[in-house]
Coordinates of C-alpha atoms in Angstrom, one line a residue:
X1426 CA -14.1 -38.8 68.7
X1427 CA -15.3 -40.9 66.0
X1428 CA -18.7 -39.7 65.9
X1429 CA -17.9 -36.3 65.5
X1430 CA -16.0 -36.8 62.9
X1431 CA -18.4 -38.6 61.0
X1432 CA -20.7 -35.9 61.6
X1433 CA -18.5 -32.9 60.6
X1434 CA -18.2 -35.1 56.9
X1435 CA -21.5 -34.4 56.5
X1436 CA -21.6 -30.8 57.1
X1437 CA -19.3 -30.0 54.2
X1438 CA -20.4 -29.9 51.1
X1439 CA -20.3 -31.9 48.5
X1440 CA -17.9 -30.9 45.7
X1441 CA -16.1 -32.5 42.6
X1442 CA -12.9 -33.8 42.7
X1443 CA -11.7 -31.5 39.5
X1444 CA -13.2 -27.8 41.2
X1445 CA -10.3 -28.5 44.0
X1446 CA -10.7 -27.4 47.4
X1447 CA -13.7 -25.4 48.7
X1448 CA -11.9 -24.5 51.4
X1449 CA -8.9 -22.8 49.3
X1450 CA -11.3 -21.5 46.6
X1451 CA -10.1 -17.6 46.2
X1452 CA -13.5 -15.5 46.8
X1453 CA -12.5 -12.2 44.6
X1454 CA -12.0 -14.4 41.2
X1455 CA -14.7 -12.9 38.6
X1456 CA -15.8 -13.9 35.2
X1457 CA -15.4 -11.4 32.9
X1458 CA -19.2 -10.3 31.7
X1459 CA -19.4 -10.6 27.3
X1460 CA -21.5 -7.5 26.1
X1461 CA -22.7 -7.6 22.7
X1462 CA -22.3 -4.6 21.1
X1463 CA -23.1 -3.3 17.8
X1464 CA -21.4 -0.2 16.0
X1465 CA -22.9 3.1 14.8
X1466 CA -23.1 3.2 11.2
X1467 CA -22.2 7.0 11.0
X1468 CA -20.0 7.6 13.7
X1469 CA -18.6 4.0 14.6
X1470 CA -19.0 4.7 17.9
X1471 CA -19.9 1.5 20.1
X1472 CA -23.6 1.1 20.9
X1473 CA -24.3 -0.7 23.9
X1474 CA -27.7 -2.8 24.5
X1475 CA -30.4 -0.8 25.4
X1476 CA -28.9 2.0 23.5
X1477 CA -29.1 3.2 20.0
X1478 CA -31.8 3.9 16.7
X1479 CA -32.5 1.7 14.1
X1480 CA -33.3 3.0 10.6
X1481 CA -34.5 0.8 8.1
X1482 CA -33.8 2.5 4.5
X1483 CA -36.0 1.6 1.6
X1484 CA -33.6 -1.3 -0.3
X1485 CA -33.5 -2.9 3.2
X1486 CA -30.2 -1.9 4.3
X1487 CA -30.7 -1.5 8.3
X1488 CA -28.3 1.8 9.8
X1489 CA -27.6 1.8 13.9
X1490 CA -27.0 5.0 15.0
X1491 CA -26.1 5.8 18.4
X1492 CA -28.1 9.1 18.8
X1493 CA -30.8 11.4 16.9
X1494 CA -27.4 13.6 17.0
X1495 CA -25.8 10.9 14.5
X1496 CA -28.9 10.0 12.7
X1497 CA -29.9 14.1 11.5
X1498 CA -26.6 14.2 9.6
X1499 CA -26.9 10.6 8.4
X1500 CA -30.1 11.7 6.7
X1501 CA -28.8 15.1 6.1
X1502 CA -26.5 13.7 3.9
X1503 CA -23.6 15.3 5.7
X1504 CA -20.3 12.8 5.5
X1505 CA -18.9 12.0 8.8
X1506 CA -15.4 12.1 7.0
X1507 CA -15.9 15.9 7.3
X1508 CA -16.7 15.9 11.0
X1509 CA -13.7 16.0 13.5
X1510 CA -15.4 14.2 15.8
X1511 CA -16.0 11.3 14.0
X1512 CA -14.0 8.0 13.9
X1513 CA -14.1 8.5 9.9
X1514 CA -12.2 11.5 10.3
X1515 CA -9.9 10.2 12.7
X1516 CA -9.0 7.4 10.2
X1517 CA -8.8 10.0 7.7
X1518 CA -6.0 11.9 9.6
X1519 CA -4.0 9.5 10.8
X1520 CA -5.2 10.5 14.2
X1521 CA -5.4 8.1 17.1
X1522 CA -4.0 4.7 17.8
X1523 CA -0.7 4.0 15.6
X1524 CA 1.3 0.3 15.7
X1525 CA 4.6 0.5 15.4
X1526 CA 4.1 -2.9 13.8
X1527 CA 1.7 -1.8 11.2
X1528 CA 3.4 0.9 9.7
X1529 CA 4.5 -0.5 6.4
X1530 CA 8.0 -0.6 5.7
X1531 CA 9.7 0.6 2.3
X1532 CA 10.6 -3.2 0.9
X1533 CA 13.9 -2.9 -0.6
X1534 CA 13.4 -4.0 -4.5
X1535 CA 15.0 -7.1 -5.4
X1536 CA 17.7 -7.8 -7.6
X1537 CA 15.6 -8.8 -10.7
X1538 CA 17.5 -10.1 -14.0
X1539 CA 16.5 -9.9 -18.0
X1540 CA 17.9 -11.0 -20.7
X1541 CA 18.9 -8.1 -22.8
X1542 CA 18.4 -7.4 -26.4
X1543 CA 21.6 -9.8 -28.3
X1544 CA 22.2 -11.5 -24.9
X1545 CA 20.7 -14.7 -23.2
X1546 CA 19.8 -14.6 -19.6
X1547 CA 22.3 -17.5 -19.4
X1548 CA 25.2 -15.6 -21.4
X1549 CA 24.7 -12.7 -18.9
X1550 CA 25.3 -15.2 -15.7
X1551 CA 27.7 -17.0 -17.8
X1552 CA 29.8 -13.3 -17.9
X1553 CA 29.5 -13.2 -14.5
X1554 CA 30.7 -16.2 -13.5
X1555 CA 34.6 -15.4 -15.3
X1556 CA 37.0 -14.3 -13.8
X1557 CA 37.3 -10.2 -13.9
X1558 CA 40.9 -10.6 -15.3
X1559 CA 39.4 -12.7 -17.9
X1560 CA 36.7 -10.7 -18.2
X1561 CA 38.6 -7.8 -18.9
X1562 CA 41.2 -9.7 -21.2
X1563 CA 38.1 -10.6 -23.4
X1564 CA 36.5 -7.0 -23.7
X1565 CA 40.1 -5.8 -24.4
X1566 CA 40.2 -7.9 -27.4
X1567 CA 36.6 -7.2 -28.4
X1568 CA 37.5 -3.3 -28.5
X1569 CA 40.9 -3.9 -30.4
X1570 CA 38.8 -6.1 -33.2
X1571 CA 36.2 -3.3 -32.9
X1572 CA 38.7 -0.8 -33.9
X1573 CA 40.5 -2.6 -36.4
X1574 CA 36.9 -3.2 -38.2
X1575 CA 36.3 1.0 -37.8
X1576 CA 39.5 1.8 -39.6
X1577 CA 39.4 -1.0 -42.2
X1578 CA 36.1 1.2 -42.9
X1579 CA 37.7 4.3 -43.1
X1580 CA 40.2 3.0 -45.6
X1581 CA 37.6 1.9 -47.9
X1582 CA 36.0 5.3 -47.8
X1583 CA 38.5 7.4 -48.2
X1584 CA 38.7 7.1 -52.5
X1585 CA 34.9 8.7 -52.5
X1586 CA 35.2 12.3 -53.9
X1587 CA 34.7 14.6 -51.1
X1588 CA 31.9 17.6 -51.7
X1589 CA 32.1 21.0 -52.4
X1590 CA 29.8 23.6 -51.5
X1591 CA 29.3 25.6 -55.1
X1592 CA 27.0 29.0 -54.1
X1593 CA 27.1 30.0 -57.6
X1594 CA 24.5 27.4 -59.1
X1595 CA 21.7 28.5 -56.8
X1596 CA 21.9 31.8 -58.2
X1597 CA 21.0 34.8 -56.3
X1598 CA 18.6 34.9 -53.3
X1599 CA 14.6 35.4 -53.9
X1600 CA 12.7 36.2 -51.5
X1601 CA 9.5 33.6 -50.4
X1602 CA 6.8 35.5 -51.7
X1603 CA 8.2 35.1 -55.6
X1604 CA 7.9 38.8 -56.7
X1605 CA 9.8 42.0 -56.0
X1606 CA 10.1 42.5 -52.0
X1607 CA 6.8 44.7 -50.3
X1608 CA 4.6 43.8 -53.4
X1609 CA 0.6 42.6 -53.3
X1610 CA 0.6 39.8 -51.8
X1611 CA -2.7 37.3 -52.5
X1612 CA -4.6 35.9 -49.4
X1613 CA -6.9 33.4 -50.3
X1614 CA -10.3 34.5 -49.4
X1615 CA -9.8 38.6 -50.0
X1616 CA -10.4 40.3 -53.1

C-alpha cells in the first residue's frame, strides 16, 4: 500500500498552497478580456481595434472616425448635432439613457438675512428674539408717538393762509401760436 501511495503523490501536480485545490478548481470561471477602444470623433460611436480612419488635420489635431460614412460629413463640414443618428443629437434631445439620480433637483433657496437700510443685522435678530406680545406692545407705542408727531404737525400748519385760485389775473385765453386763430404761421426753413 505504501508504495502506491507514494507513487500517486507524484502523479499530481504540483500547485501553490494559496491557488487552493486543483482538484475543486471550477472549470467555467473566465477572465474577462479588456479591449482598448477609442471613440469616433464625429459620431462617438466606439471603434474597436482593427477598425476605424485616422485623419491627421493640418495643426496636428488627429480625428478617428469609425467609417468613410462618418469621415465625408466630418470634412463636409456637416455637424453631427444635426444628424439623428448621431450620439451628438441624442445628447441634444434628451434622448437615450436618463438617471434618475442625475436629474438635478430644484434646491429650495435658503433663508438668507440683510441688514436693511436704518436697521442692523443684529437689531433685526434682536426683534425676533422678543416676545410677540412685546413685540406688538412696542410697535403700538411706536404708532401712537408716530401719530401724536403727525398731528402736532398739522397744528403748526394750520395758521398758513390757504390759496385761492384767482382766473381773472391770467386774463383771457391766447391761443399757442400768439396771433389771431388760422393766421400765417412761420416754419423755419420756408419762405
Amino acid at each position: 500500500f505504501g508504495s502506491s501511495a507514494a507513487a500517486n503523490r507524484r502523479l499530481k501536480p504540483t500547485i501553490p498552497l494559496d491557488w487552493g485545490c486543483w482538484r475543486y478548481r471550477h472549470p467555467r470561471v473566465s477572465v474577462a478580456m479588456v479591449i482598448k477602444t477609442d471613440q469616433c470623433s464625429y459620431t462617438e460611436y466606439r471603434i474597436y481595434p482593427g477598425h476605424g480612419q485616422k485623419f491627421v488635420a493640418k495643426d496636428a489635431k488627429v480625428s478617428f472616425f469609425i467609417n468613410a460614412k462618418a469621415d465625408s460629413l466630418f470634412h463636409q463640414r456637416i455637424k453631427p448635432v444635426k444628424l439623428r443618428w448621431t450620439q451628438a443629437w441624442r445628447r441634444m434631445n434628451k434622448k437615450g439613457k436618463v438617471d434618475e439620480g442625475s436629474k438635478k433637483k430644484a434646491r429650495k433657496a435658503q433663508k438668507f438675512q440683510k441688514a436693511i437700510v436704518g436697521m442692523s443685522l443684529d437689531d433685526i435678530k434682536k426683534k425676533k428674539a422678543q416676545r410677540p406680545e412685546l413685540r406688538a406692545q412696542r410697535e403700538k407705542e411706536a404708532k401712537e408717538a408716530k401719530a401724536k408727531a403727525a398731528s402736532q404737525k398739522k397744528t403748526a400748519a394750520k395758521p398758513a393762509v390757504p390759496k385761492t385760485k384767482a382766473k381773472a389775473d391770467k386774463g383771457p385765453k391766447v391761443p399757442k401760436g400768439g396771433g389771431a386763430g388760422g393766421g400765417a404761421k412761420n416754419f423755419k426753413g420756408k419762405k
